[in-house]
Coordinates of C-alpha atoms (C1' of nucleotides) in Angstrom, one line a residue:
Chain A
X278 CA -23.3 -15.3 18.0
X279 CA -21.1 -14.0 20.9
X280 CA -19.1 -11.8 18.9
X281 CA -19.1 -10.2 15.3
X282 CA -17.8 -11.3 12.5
X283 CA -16.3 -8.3 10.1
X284 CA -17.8 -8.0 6.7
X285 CA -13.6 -8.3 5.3
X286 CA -14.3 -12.2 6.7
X287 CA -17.7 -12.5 5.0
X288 CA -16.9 -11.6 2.0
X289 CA -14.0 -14.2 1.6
X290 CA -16.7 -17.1 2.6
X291 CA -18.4 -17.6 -0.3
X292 CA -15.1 -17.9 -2.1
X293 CA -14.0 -20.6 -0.3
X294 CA -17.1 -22.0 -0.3
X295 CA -16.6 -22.0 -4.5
X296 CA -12.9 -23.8 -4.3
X297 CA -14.1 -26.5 -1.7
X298 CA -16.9 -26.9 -3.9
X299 CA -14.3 -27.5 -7.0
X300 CA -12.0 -29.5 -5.1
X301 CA -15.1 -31.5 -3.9
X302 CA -15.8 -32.1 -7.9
X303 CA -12.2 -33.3 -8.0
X304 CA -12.5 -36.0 -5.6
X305 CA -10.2 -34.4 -3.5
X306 CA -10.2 -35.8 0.2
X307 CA -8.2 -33.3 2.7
X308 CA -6.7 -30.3 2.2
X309 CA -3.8 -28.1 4.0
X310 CA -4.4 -24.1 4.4
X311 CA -0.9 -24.1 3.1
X312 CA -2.0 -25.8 -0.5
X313 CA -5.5 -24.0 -0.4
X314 CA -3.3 -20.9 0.0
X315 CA -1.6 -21.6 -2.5
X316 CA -4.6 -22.5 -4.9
X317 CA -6.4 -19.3 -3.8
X318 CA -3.6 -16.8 -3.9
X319 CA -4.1 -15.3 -0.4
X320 CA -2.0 -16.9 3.0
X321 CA -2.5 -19.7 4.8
X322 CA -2.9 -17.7 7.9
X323 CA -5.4 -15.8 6.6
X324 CA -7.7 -18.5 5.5
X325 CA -6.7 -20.6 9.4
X326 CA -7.9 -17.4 11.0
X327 CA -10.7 -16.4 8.6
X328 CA -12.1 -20.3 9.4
X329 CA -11.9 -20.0 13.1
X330 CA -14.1 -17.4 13.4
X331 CA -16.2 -19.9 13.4
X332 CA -14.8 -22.5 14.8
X333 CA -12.0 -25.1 14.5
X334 CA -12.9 -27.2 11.6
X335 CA -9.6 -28.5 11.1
X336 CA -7.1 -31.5 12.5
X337 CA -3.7 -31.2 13.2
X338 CA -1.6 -33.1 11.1
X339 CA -4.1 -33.6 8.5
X340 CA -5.6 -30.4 7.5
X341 CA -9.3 -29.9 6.9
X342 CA -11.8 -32.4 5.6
X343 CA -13.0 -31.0 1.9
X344 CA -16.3 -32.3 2.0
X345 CA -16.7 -31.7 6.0
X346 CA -16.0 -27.9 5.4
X347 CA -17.7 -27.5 2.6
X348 CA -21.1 -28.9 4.3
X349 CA -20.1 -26.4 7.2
X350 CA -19.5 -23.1 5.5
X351 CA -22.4 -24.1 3.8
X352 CA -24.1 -24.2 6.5
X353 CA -22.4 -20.7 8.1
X354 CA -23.8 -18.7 4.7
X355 CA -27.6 -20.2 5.0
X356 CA -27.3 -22.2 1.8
X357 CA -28.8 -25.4 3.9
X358 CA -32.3 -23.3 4.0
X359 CA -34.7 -22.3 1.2
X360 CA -35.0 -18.7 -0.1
X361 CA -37.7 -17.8 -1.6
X362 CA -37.2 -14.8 -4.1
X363 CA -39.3 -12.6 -5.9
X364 CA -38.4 -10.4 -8.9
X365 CA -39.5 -6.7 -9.1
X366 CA -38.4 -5.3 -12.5
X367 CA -39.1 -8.4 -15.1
X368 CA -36.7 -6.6 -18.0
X369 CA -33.9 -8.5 -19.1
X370 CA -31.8 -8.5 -15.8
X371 CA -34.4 -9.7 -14.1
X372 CA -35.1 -12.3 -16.8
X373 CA -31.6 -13.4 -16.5
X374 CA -31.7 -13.9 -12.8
X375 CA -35.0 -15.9 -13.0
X376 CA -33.3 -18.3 -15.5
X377 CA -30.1 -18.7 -13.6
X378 CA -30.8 -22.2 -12.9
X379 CA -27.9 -22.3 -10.6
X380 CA -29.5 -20.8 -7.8
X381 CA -31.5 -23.2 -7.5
X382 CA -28.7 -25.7 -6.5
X383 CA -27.7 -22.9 -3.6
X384 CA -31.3 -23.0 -2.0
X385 CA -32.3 -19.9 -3.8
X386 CA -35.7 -20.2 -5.3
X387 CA -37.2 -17.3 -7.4
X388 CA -41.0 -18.1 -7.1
X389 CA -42.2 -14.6 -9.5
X390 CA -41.8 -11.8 -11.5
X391 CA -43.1 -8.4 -11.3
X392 CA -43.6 -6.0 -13.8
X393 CA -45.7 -3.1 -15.2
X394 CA -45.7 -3.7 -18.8
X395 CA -49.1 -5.5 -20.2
X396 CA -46.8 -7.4 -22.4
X397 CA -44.9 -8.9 -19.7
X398 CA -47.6 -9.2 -17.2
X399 CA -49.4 -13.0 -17.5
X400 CA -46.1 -14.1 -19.4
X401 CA -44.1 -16.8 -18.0
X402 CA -40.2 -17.4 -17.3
X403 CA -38.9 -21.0 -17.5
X404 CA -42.6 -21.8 -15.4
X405 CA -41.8 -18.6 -13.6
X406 CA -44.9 -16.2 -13.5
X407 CA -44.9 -12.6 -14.6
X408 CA -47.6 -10.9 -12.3
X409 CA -48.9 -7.2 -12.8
X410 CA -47.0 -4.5 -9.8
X411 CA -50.6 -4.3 -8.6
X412 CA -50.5 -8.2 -7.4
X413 CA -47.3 -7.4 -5.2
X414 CA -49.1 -6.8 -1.7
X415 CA -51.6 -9.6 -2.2
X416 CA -48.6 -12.1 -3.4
X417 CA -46.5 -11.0 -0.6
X418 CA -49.4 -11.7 2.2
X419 CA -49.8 -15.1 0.6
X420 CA -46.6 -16.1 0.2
X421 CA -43.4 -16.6 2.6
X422 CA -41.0 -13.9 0.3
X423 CA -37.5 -14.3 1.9
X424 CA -35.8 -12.0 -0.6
X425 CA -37.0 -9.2 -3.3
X426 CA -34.8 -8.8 -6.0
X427 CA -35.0 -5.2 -7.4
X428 CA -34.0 -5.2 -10.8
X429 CA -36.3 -1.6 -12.4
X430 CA -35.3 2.1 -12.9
X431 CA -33.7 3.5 -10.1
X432 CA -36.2 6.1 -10.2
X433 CA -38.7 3.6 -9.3
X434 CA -36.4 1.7 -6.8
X435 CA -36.4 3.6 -3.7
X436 CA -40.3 3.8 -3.8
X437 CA -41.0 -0.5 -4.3
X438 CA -37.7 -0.8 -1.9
X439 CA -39.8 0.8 1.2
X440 CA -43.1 -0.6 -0.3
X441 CA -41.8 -4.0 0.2
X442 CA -40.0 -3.2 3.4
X443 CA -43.6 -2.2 4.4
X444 CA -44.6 -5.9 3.3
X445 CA -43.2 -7.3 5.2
X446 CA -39.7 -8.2 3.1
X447 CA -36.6 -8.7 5.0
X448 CA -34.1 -8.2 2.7
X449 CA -33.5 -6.3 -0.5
X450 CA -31.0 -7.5 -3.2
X451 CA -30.6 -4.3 -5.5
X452 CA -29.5 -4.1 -8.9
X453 CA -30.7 -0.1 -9.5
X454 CA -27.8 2.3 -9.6
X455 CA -28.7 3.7 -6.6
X456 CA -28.3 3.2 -2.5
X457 CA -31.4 2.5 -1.4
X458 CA -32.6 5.2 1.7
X459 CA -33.0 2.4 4.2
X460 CA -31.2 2.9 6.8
X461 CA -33.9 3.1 9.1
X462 CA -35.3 0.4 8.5
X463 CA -34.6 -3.5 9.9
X464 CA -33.9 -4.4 6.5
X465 CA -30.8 -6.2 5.2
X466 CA -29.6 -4.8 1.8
X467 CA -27.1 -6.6 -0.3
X468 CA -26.3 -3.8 -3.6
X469 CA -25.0 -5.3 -7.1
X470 CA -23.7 -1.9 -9.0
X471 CA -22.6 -3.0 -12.3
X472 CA -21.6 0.4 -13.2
X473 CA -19.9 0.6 -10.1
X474 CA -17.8 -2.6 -11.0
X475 CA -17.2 -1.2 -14.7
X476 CA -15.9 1.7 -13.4
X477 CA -13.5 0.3 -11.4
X478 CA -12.6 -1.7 -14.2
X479 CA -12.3 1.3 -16.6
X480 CA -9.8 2.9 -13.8
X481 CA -7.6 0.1 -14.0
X482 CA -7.3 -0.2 -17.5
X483 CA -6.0 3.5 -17.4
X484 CA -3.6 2.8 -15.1
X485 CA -2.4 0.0 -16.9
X486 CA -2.5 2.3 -20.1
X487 CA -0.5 5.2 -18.7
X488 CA 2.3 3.4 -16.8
Chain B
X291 CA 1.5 7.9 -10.8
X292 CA 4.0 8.3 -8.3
X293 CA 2.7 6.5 -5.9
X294 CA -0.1 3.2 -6.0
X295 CA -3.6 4.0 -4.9
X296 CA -5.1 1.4 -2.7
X297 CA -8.1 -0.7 -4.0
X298 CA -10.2 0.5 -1.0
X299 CA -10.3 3.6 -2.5
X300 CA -10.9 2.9 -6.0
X301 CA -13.7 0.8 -4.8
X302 CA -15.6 4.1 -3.6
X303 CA -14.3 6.4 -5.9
X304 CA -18.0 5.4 -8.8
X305 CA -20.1 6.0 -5.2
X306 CA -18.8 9.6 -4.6
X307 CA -19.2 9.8 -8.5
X308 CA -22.8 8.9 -7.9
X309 CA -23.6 11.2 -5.4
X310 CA -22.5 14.0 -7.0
X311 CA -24.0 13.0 -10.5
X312 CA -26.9 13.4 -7.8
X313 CA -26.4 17.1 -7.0
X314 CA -25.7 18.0 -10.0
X315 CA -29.1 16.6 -10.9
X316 CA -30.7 18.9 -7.9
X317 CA -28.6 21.8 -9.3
X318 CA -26.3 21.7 -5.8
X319 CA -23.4 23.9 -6.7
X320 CA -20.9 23.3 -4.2
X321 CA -20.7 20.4 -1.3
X322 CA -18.6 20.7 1.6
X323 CA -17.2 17.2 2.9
X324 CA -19.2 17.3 6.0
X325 CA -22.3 17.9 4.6
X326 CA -21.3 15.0 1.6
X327 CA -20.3 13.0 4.6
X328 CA -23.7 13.1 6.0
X329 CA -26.0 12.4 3.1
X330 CA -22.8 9.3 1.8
X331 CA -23.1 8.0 5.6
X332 CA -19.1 8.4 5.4
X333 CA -16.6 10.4 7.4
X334 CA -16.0 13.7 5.9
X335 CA -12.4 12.9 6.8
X336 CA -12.2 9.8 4.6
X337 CA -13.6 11.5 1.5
X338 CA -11.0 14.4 2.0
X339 CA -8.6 11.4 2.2
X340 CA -9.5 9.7 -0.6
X341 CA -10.0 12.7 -3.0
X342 CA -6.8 14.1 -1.6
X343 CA -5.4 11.1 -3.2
X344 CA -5.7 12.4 -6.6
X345 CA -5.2 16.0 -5.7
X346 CA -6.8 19.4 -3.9
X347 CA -9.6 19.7 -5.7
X348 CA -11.3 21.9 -2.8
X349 CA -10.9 25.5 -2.0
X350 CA -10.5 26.3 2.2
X351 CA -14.2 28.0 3.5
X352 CA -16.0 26.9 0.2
X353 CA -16.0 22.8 0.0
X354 CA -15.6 21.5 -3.3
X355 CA -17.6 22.9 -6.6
X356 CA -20.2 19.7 -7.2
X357 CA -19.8 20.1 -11.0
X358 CA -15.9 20.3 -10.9
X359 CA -15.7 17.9 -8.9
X360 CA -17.8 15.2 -10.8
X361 CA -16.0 15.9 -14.0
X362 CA -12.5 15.3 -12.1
X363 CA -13.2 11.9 -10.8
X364 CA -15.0 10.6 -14.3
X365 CA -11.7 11.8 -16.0
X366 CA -10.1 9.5 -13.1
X367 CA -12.5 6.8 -13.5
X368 CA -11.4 7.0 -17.5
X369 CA -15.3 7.9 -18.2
X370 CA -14.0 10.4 -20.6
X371 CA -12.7 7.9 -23.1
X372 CA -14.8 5.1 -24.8
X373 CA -14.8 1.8 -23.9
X374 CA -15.2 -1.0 -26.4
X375 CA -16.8 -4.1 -24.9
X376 CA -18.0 -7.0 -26.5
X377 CA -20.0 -9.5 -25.0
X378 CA -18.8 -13.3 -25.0
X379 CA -22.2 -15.4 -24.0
X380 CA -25.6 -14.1 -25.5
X381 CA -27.5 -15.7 -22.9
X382 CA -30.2 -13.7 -20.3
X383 CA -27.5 -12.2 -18.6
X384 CA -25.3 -11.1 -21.8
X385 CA -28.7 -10.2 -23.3
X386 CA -29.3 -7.5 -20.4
X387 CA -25.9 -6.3 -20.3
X388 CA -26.1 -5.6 -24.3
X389 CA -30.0 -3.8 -23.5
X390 CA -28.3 -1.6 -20.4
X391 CA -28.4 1.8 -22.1
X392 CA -26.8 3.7 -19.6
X393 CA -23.5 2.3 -19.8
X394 CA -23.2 4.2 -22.8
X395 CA -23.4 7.2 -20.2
X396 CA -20.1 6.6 -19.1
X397 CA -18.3 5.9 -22.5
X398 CA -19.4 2.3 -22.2
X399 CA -20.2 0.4 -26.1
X400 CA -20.9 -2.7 -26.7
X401 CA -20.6 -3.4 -29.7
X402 CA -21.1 -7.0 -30.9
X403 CA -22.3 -10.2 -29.0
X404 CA -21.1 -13.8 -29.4
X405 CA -22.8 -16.9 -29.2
X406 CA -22.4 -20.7 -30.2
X407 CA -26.2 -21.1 -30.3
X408 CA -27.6 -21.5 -33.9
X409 CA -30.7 -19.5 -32.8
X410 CA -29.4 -16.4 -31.7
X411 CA -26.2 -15.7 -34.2
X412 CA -27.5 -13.9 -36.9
X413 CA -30.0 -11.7 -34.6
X414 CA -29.9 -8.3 -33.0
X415 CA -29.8 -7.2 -29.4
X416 CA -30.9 -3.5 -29.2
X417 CA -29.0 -3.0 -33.2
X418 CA -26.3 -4.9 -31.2
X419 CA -25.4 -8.1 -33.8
X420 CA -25.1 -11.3 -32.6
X421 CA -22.0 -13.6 -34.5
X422 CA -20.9 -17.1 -33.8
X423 CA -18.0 -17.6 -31.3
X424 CA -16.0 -18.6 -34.9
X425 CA -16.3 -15.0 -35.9
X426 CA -14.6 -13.9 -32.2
X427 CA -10.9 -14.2 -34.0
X428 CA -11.7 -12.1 -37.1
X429 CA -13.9 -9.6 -35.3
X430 CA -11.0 -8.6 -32.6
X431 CA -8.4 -8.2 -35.4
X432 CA -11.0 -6.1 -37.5
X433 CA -11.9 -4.0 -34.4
X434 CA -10.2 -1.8 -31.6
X435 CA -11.7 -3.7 -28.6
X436 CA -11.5 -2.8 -25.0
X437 CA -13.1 -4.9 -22.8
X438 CA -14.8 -8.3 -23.0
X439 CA -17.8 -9.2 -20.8
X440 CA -17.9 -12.9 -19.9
X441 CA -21.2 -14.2 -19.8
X442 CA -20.9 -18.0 -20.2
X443 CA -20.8 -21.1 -18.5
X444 CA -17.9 -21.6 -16.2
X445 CA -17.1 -24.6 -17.7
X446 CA -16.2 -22.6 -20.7
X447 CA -15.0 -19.3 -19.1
X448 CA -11.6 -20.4 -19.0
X449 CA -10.9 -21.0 -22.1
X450 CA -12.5 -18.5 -23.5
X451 CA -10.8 -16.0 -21.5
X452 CA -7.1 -17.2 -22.0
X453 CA -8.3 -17.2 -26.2
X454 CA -9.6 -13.4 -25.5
X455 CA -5.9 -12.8 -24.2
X456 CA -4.3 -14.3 -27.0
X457 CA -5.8 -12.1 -29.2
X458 CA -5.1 -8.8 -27.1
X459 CA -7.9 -8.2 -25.2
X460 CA -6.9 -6.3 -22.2
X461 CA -9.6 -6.7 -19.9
X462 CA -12.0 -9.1 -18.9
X463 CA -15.4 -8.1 -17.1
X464 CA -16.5 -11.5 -15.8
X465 CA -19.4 -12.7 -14.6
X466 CA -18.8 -16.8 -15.2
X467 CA -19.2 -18.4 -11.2
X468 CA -15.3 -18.9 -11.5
X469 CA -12.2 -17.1 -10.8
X470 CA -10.2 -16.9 -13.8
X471 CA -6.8 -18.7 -13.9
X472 CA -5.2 -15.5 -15.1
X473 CA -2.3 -14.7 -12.9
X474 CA 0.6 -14.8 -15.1
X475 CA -1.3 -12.8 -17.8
X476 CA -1.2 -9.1 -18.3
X477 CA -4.6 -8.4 -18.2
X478 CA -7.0 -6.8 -15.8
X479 CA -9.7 -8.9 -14.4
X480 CA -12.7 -7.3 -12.6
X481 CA -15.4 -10.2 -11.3
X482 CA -19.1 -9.7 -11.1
X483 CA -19.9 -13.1 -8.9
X484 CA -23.5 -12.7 -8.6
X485 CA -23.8 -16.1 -6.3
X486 CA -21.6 -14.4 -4.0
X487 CA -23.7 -11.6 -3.8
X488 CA -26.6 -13.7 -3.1
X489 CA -24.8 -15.9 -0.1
X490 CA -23.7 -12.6 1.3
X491 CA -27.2 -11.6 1.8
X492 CA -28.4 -15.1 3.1
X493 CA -25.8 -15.1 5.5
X494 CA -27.1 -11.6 6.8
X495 CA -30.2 -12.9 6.5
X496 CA -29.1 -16.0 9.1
X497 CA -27.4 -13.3 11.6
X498 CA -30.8 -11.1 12.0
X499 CA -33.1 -14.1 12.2
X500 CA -31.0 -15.9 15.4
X501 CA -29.5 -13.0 17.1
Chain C
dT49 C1' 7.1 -41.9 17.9
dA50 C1' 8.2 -38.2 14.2
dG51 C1' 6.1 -35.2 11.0
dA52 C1' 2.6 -32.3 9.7
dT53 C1' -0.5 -28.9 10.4
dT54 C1' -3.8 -26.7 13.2
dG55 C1' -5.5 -23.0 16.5
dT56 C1' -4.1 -18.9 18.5
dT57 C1' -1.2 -15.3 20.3
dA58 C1' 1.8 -11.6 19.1
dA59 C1' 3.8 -8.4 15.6
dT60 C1' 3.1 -5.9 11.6
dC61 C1' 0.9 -3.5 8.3
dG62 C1' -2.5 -0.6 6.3
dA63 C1' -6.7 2.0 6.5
dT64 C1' -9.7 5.0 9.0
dT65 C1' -10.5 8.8 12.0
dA66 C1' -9.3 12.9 14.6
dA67 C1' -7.1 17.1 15.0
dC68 C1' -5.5 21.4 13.5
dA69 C1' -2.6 24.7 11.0
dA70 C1' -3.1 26.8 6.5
dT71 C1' -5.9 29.6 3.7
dC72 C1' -9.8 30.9 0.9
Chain D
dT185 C1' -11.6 40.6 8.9
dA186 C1' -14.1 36.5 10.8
dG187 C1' -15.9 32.1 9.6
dA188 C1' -15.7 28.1 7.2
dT189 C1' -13.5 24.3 5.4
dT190 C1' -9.8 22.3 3.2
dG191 C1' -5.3 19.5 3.0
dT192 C1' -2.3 17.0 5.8
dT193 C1' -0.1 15.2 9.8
dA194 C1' -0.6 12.4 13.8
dA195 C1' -3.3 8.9 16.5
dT196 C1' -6.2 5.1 16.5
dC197 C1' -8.3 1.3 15.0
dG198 C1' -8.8 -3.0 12.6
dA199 C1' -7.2 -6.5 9.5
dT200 C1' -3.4 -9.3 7.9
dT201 C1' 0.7 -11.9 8.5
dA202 C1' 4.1 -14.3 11.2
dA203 C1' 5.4 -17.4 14.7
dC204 C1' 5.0 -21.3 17.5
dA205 C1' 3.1 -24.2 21.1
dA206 C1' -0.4 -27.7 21.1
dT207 C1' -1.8 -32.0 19.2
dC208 C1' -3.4 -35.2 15.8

DNA sequence: TAGATTGTTAATCGATTAACAATC
DNA sequence: TAGATTGTTAATCGATTAACAATC
């Protein structure tokens, strides 16, 4: 890549990637930025400039190709590849990732669990196995781990996060409530914060209330 | 509120919350911006910004007083009040959300799941009962709810959704792969896209491995 | 060819950072 | 009082929107 692309662009990718995706389910041929636009809710410019970051996908005249652009943002975000995820934390988040079938369709592949409880450990989610902490280094020197899902105690977090970093594990996709203490490192992290989202949602409901 | 605060700001207002839940934790009493700054990876200008927003909540030659501080922005975050939620979708996902004990924390309670599955209405998450989506219409009119979590199909999302607006629910946590169709409606919509999360990561994952 | 719509440059808008007077 | 650090204004930077020539 010659030049960077801003995370504000990045963001917005995988959302169109979700409409194409629809409008692909609808049969729809070609579309206009000006009736995506209008679909999505943000400007046609936007989206025209947002696409040629990475290049002109689109015809004059005749808009862009649904199932071309799809294939190519696609593409852009990785989904074309396998990932191969393991779970650290196999409580009922992790769980719930592991059975998220969808994933799957994405390229995503969550090949184990890891836990510490005995009554987890040796268990299995949909043919998913439930390995003992202790089996982590061995698993991960056997095994080509793309991503580790941390989904345990955010006291515990910080310590596995640099464990697997020491693995070998290039990227980190955190559920604790916490940010990870990685800077150093030449590791990619991606953070969910669901109380950071419910917050959020919590301030806007007061807004809305006292207005 | 005289004027609007931008979403940029709201969006870090649960981090800075975070942090200093964190001092507090280590007994910090006070925290001047710079040093905040340093440990957040932030400009100590943006967080005077951003507080500043709200109001002066620091004193000149002191910084601001950790505890004081913390208690300001979970008033503005609404964290005093409680929060209502039930959860739509007694899946993995809703399952974990319903076993997440530290929303509670933050004035967070979930108070009943729903489900059209014949093996899970009738049971108990965490003392948490689990009804049949039939029940949804009674239980809203019986109860004073705040917040619904959707955790379903996105094939059903929709529906569900404008049915939780009809009966007055004001805001919708949502975690179906789908952007609501919502617009016109008065309610508040925060999304929890977890796919999105995930091709945000494998595209950072793409940059690092061909640059 | 005429109409539609892109790709791209220029203009605007908003958000971030820097600077510093006010003041504890 | 002297030093530290805020609150706030001004400067900069980046992102979004508008406009339009290029072209299918």
């Amino acid at each position: 890549m010659t030049k960077e692309i801003s995370q504000a662009v990045i963001k917005r990718m995988p959302r169109y990637y979700r409409y194409l995706g629809e409008l692909l389910d609808d049969n729809v041929e070609r579309i206009s930025s000006r009736d995506l636009s209008k679909r999505m809710n943000v400007t046609a410019s936007q989206i025209r400039q947002d696409l040629n970051n990475f290049g002109g996908f689109g015809q004059q005249g005749y808009g862009y190709n649904v199932k071309f652009l799809y294939d190519v943002i696609g593409r852009i975000l990785g989904l074309d590849q396998t990932h191969n995820i393991i779970v650290v934390g196999a409580g009922n988040l992790g769980q719930a990732l592991a059975n998220y079938v969808k994933f799957e369709k994405f390229g995503f592949v969550i090949t184990a669990l890891f836990d510490v409880d005995p009554n987890l450990i040796g268990t299995k989610v949909r043919d998913i196995p439930v390995y003992g902490l202790d089996k982590l280094d061995e698993y991960c020197k056997n095994n080509e781990i793309d991503i580790a899902a941390l989904t345990l105690p955010k006291n515990k977090a910080d310590d596995v996060a640099h464990h697997l970093v020491d693995l070998g594990i290039g990227a980190i996709w955190n559920f604790a409530h916490v940010d990870l203490d990685l800077e150093e490192d030449d590791v990619i992290v991606e953070n969910v914060h669901l109380s950071d989202s419910l917050m959020r949602l919590s301030y806007n409901i007061m807004q809305k209330k006292f207005s």
